[in-house]
Short mmCIF file of C-alpha atoms and ligand atoms in Angstrom, two decimals:
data_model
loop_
_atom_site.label_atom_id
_atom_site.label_comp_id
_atom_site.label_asym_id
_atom_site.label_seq_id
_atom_site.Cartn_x
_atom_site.Cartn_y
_atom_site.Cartn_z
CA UNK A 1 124.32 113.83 106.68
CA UNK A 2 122.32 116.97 106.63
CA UNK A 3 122.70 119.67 109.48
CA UNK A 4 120.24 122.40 110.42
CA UNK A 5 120.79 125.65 112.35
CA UNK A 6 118.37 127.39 114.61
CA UNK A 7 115.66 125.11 113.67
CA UNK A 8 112.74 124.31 115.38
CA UNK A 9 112.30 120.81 116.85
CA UNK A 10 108.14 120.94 116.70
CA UNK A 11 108.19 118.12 114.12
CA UNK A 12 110.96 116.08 116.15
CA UNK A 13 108.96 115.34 119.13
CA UNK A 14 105.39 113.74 119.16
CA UNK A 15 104.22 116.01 121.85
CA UNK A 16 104.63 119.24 119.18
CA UNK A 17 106.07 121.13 121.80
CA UNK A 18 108.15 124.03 119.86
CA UNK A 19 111.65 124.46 121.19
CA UNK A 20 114.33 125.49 118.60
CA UNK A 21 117.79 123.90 118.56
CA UNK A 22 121.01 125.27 117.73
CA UNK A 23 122.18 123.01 115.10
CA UNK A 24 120.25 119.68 114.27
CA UNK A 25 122.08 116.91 112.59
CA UNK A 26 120.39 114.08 110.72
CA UNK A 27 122.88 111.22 109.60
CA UNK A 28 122.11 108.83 106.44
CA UNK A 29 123.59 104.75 106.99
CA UNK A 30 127.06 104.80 105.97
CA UNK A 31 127.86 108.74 107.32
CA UNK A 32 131.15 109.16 109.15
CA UNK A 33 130.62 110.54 112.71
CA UNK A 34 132.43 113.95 112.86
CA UNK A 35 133.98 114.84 116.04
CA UNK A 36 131.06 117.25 118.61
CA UNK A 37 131.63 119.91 120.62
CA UNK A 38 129.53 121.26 123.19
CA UNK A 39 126.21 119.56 124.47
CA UNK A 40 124.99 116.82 122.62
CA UNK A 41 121.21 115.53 122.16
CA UNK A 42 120.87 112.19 121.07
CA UNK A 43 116.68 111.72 119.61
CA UNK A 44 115.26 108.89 118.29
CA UNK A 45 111.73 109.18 117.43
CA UNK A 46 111.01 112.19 119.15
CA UNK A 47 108.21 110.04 121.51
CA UNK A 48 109.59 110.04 124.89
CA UNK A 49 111.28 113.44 125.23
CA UNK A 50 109.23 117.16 126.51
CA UNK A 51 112.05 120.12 125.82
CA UNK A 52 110.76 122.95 128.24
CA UNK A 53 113.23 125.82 126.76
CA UNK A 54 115.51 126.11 123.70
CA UNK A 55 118.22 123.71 123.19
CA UNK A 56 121.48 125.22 123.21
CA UNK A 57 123.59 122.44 121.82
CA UNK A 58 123.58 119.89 118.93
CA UNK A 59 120.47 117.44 118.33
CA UNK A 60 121.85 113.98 116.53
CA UNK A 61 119.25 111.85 115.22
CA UNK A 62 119.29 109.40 112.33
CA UNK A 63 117.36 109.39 109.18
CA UNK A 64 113.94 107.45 109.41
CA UNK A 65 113.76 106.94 105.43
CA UNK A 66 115.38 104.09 104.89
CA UNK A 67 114.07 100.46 104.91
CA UNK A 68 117.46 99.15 106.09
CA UNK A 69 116.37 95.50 107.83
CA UNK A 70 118.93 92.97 106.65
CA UNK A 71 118.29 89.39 107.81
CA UNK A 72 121.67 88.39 108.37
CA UNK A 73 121.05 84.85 108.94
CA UNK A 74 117.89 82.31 109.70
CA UNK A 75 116.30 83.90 112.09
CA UNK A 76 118.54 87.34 113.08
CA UNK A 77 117.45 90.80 111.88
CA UNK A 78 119.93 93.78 111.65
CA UNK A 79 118.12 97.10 111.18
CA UNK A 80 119.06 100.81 110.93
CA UNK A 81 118.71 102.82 114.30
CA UNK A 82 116.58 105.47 112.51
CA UNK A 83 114.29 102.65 111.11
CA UNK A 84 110.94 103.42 112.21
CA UNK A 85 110.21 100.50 115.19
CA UNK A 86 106.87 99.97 113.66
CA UNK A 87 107.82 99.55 109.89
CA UNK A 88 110.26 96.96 111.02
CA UNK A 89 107.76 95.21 112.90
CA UNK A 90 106.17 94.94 109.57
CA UNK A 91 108.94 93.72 107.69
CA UNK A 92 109.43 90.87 109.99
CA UNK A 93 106.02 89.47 109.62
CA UNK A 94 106.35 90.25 105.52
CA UNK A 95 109.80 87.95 105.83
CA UNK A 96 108.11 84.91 107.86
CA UNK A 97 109.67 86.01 111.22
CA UNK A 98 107.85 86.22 114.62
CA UNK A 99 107.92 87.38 117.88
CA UNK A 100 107.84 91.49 117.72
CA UNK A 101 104.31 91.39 116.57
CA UNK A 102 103.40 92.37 120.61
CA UNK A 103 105.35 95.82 120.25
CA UNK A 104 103.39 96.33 117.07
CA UNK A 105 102.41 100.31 117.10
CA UNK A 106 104.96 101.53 119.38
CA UNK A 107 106.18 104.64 118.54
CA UNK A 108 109.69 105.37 117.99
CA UNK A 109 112.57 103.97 116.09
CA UNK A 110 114.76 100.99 116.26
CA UNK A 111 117.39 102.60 118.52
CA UNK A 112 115.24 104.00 120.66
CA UNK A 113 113.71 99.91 120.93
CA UNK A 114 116.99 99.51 122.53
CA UNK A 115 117.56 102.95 124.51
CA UNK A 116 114.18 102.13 126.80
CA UNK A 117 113.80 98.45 126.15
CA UNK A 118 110.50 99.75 125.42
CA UNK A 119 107.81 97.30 125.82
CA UNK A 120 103.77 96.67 125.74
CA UNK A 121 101.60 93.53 125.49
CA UNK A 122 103.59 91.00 127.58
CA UNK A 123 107.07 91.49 125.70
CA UNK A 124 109.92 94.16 125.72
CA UNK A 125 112.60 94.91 123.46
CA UNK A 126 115.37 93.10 125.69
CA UNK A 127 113.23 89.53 124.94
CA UNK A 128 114.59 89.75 121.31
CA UNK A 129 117.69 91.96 120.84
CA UNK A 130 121.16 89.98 120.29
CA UNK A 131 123.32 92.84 120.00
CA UNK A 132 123.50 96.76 119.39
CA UNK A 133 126.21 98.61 117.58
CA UNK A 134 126.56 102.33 118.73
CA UNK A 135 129.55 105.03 118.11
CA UNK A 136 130.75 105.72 121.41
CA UNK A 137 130.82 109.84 121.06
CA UNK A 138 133.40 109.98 123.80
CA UNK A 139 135.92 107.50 122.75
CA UNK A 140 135.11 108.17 118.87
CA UNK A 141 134.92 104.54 118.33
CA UNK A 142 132.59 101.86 117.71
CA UNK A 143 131.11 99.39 120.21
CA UNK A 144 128.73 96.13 119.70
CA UNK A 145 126.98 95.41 123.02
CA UNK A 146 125.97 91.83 124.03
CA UNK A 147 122.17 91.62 125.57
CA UNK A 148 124.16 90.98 128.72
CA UNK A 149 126.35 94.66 128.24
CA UNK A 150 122.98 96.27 127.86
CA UNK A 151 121.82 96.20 131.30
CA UNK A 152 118.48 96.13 130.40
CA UNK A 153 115.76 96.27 132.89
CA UNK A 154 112.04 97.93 133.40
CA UNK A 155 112.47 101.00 130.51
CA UNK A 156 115.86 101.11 131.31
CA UNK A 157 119.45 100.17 129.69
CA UNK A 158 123.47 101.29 129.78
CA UNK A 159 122.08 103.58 127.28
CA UNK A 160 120.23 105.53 129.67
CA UNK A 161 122.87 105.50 132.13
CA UNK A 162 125.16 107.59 129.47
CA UNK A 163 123.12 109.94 128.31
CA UNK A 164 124.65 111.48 125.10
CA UNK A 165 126.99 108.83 124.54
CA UNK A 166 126.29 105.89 122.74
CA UNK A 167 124.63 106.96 119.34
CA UNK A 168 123.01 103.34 118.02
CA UNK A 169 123.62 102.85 114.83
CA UNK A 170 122.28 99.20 114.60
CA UNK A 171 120.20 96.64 116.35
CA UNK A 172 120.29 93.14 115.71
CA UNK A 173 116.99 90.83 117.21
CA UNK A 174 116.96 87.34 117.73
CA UNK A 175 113.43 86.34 116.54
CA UNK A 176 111.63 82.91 115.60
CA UNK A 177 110.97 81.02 112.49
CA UNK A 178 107.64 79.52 113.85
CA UNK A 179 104.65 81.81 114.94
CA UNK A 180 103.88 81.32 118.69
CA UNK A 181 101.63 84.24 120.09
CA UNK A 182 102.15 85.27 123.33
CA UNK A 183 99.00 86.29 124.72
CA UNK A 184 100.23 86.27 128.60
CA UNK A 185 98.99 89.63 128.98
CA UNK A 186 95.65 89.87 130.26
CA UNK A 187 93.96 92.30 127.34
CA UNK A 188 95.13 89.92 124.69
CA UNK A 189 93.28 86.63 126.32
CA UNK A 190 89.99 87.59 123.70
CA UNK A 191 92.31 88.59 120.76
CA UNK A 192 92.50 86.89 117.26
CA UNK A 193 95.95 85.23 116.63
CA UNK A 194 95.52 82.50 114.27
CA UNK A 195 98.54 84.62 112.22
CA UNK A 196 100.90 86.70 114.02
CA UNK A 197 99.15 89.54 111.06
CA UNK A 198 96.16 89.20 112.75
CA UNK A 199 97.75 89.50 115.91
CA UNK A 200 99.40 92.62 115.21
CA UNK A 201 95.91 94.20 114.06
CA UNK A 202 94.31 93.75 116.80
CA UNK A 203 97.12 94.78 118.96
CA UNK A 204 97.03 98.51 116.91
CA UNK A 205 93.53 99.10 117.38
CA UNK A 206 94.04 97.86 121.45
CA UNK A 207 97.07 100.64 121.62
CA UNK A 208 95.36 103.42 119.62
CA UNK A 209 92.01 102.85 121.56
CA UNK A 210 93.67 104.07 124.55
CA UNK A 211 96.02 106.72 122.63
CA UNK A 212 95.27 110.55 121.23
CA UNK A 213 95.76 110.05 116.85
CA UNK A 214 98.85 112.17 116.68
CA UNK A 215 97.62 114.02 113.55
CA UNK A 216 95.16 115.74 116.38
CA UNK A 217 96.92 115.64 120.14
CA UNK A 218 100.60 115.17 120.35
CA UNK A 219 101.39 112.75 123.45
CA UNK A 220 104.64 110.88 125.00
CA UNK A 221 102.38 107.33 125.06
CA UNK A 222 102.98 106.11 128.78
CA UNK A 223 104.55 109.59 130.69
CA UNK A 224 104.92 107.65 134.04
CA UNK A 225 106.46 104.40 134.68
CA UNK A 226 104.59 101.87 136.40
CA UNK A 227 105.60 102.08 140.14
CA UNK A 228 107.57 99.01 141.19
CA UNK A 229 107.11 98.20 144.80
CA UNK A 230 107.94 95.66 147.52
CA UNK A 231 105.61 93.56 149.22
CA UNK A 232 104.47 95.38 152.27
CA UNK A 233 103.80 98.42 150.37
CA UNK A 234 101.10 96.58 147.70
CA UNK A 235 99.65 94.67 150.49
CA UNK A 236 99.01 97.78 152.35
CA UNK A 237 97.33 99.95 149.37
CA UNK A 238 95.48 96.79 148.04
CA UNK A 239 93.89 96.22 151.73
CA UNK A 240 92.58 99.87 151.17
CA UNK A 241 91.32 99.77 147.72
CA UNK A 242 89.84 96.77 146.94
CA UNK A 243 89.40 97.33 143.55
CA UNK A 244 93.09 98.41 142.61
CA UNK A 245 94.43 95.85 139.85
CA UNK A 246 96.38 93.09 141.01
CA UNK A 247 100.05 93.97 140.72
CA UNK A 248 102.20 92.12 138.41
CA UNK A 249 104.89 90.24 140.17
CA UNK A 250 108.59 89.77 138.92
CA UNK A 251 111.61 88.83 141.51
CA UNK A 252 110.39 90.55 144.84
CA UNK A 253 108.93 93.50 143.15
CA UNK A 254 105.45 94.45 142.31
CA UNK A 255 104.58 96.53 139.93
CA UNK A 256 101.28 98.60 140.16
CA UNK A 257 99.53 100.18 137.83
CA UNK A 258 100.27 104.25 137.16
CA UNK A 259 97.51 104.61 135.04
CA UNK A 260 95.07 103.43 137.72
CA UNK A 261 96.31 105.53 140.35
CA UNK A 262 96.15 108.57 138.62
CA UNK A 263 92.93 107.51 137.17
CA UNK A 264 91.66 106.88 141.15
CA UNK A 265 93.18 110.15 141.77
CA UNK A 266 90.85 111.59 140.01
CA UNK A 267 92.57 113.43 137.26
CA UNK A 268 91.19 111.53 133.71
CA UNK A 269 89.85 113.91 131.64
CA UNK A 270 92.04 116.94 133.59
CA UNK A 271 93.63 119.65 131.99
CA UNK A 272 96.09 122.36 133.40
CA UNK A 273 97.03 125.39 131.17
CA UNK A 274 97.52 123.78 127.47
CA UNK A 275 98.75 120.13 128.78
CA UNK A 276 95.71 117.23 129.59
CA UNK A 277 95.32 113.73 131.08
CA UNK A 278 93.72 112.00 128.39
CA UNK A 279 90.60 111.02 129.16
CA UNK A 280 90.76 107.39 127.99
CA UNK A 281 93.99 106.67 129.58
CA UNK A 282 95.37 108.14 132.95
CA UNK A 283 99.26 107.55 132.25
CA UNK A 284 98.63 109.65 129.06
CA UNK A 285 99.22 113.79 129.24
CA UNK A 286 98.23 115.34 126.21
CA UNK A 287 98.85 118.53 124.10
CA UNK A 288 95.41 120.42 124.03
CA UNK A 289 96.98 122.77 121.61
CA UNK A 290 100.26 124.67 121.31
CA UNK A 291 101.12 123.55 124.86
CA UNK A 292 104.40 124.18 126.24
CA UNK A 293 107.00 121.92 127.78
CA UNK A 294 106.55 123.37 131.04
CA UNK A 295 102.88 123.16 130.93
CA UNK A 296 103.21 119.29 130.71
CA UNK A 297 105.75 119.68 133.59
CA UNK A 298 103.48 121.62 135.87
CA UNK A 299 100.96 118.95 135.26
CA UNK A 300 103.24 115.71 136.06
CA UNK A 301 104.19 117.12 139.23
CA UNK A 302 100.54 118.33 140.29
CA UNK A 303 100.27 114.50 139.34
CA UNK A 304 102.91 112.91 141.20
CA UNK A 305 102.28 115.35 144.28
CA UNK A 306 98.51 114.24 144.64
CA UNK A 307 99.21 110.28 143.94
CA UNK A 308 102.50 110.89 146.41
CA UNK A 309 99.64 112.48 149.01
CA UNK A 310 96.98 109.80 148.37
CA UNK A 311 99.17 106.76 147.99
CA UNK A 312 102.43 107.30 149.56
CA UNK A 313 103.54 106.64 146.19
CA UNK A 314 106.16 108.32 144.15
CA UNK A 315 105.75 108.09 140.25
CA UNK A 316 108.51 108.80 137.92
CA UNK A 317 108.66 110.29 134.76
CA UNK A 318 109.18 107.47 131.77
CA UNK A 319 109.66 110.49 129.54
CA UNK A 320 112.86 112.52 129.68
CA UNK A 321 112.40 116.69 130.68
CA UNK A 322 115.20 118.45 128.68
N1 LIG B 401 93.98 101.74 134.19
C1 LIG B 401 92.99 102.49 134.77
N2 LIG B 401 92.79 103.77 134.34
C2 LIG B 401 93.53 104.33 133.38
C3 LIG B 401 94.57 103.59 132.78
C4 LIG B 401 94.76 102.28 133.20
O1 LIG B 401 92.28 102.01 135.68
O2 LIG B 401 93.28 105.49 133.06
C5 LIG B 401 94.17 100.34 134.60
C6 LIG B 401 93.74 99.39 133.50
O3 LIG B 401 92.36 99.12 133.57
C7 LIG B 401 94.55 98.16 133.81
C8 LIG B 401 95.84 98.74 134.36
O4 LIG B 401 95.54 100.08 134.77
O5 LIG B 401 93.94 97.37 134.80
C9 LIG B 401 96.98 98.69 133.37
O6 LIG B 401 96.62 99.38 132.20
P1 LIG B 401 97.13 98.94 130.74
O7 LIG B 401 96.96 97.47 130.56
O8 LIG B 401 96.50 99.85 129.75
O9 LIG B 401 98.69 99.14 130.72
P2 LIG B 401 99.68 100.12 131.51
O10 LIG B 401 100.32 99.34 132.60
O11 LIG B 401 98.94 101.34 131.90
C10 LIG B 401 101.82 99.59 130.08
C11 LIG B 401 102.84 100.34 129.29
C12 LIG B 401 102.26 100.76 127.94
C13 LIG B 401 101.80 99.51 127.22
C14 LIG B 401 100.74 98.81 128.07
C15 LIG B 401 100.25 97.53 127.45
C16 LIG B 401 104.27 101.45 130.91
C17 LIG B 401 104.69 102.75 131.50
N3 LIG B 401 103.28 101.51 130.02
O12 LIG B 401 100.75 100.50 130.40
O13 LIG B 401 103.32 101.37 127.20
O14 LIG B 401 101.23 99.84 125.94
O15 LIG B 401 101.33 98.48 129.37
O16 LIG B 401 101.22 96.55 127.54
O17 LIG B 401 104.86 100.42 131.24
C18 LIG B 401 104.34 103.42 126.59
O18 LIG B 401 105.30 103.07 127.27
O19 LIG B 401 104.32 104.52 125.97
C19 LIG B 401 103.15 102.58 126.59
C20 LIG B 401 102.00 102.99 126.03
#
């Protein structure tokens, strides 16, 4: 475990927005959990979080060096929280085991996988993970989490509901012996997939295509959710633009498209103080440059007020505003 005081959290968060923390704490596998006092941050990647002021409190996160994937039996895979999401991705398809190849590139770590049941490409985290092992920061006291406990839904899990809680430790995924791509997404139809390798290459370049390289703009990926609507409501903004995608139906929800309505909004290509929409992707605000946290802020609710105004739709933030 290695702790840090007054420390800036610019390399912590992939938007490089520089708030400083009071103490940071970075635990190693094996670390006993001391008891915390006072606020409590938990960070897992850094990829979904915008801090508009100083963080007066302790940051947890968890080591990303290790390569900590253990296959505990056929065809489950325990892996460190801090484990980069991507480099276990990897690992899988290096140990003959399929089915996380569509989350390939997603940024973030393993806990985090579990924490927003993040998702792209026709699969989300909650389609593979068995179980999730976290140290209950309240109780002092470790918990393992069925699928089921996990509430998992659209970017969202128990996790989120308890924010500062549950610090995940480990995630096991169920995945599959036997490559079978899943190209039910639409983008993937033209895709090579004769191995899941292949698969995951071509997913990459599909995700950075529509993503700033983080060496130049940092970015939060998606920073809204994609609306989810009922019936009436689709039917009514489809009859007035013709050529909004066709919403993708689960239960009695649809769920629209963010991107495109900010896109028909007009604001690709926008930029408001130091904070951008980036201009290949709509759902993407960018850092032009030493941007602050409440830059990207003013922008996302310029955003939501103008789509709220044109669409009589309300878009939420997927990233979290500390
Ligand atoms: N679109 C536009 N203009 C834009 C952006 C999108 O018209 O500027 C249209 C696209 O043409 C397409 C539709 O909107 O018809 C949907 O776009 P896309 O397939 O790129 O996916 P998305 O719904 O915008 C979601 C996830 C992404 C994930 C992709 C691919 C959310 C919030 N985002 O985006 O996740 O990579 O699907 O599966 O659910 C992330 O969460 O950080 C993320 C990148």
């Amino acid at each position: 475990m290695k702790t840090f005081a007054d420390i800036s959290l610019k390399p912590y968060n992939t938007f490089g927005i520089d708030s400083k923390v009071r103490r940071l704490i970075v635990f190693e596998p094996g670390d006993d959990i001391p008891p915390l006092e006072g606020n409590v941050l938990l960070l897992g990647g850094g990829s979904n979080v915008v801090f508009t002021k100083d963080y007066d409190g302790t940051v947890i996160t968890l080591s990303h060096s290790s390569n900590q994937a253990i296959i505990l039996s056929g065809n489950l895979v325990t892996a460190w929280g801090g484990m980069v999401m991507d480099d276990l991705v990897q690992w899988t398809l290096d140990n003959g085991l399929y089915g996380l190849e569509n989350l390939s590139a997603i940024p973030g770590t393993v806990g985090a996988s579990a924490v927003q049941n993040v998702g792209a490409y026709g699969a989300e985290a909650k389609d593979f993970i068995e179980s999730v092992e976290a140290y209950d920061l309240q109780e002092h006291r470790m918990y393992t989490f069925s699928n089921a406990d996990c509430h998992f839904a659209y970017r969202h899990s128990l996790f989120k509901e308890h924010p500062g809680r549950y610090l995940i430790l480990r995630v096991t995924y169920r995945l599959c012996n036997e490559f079978l791509p899943n190209l039910s997404y639409k983008a993937l139809e033209n895709l090579p997939h004769s191995t899941a390798q292949q698969l995951r290459n071509a997913i990459t370049d599909l995700r950075w295509s529509k993503l700033p390289r983080p060496e130049e703009h940092g970015s939060a990926g998606s920073f809204f959710k994609n609306p989810l609507v009922d019936e009436g409501t689709y039917t009514r903004i489809k009859a007035q633009y013709t050529d909004m995608p066709d919403a993708h139906k689960t239960n009695d929800e649809y769920k629209l498209s963010a991107g495109w309505l900010i896109d028909r909004a007009g604001w690709k290509g926008k930029t408001m103080g130091r904070a951008g929409v980036w201009p290949n992707n709509a759902l993407v605000l960018y850092n032009t440059g030493a941007c602050t946290g409440n830059e990207v802020v003013a922008l996302a609710q310029a955003i939501v007020a103008d789509v709220q105004t044109k669409f009589g739709i309300t878009l939420e933030p997927e990233a979290i505003i500390i």
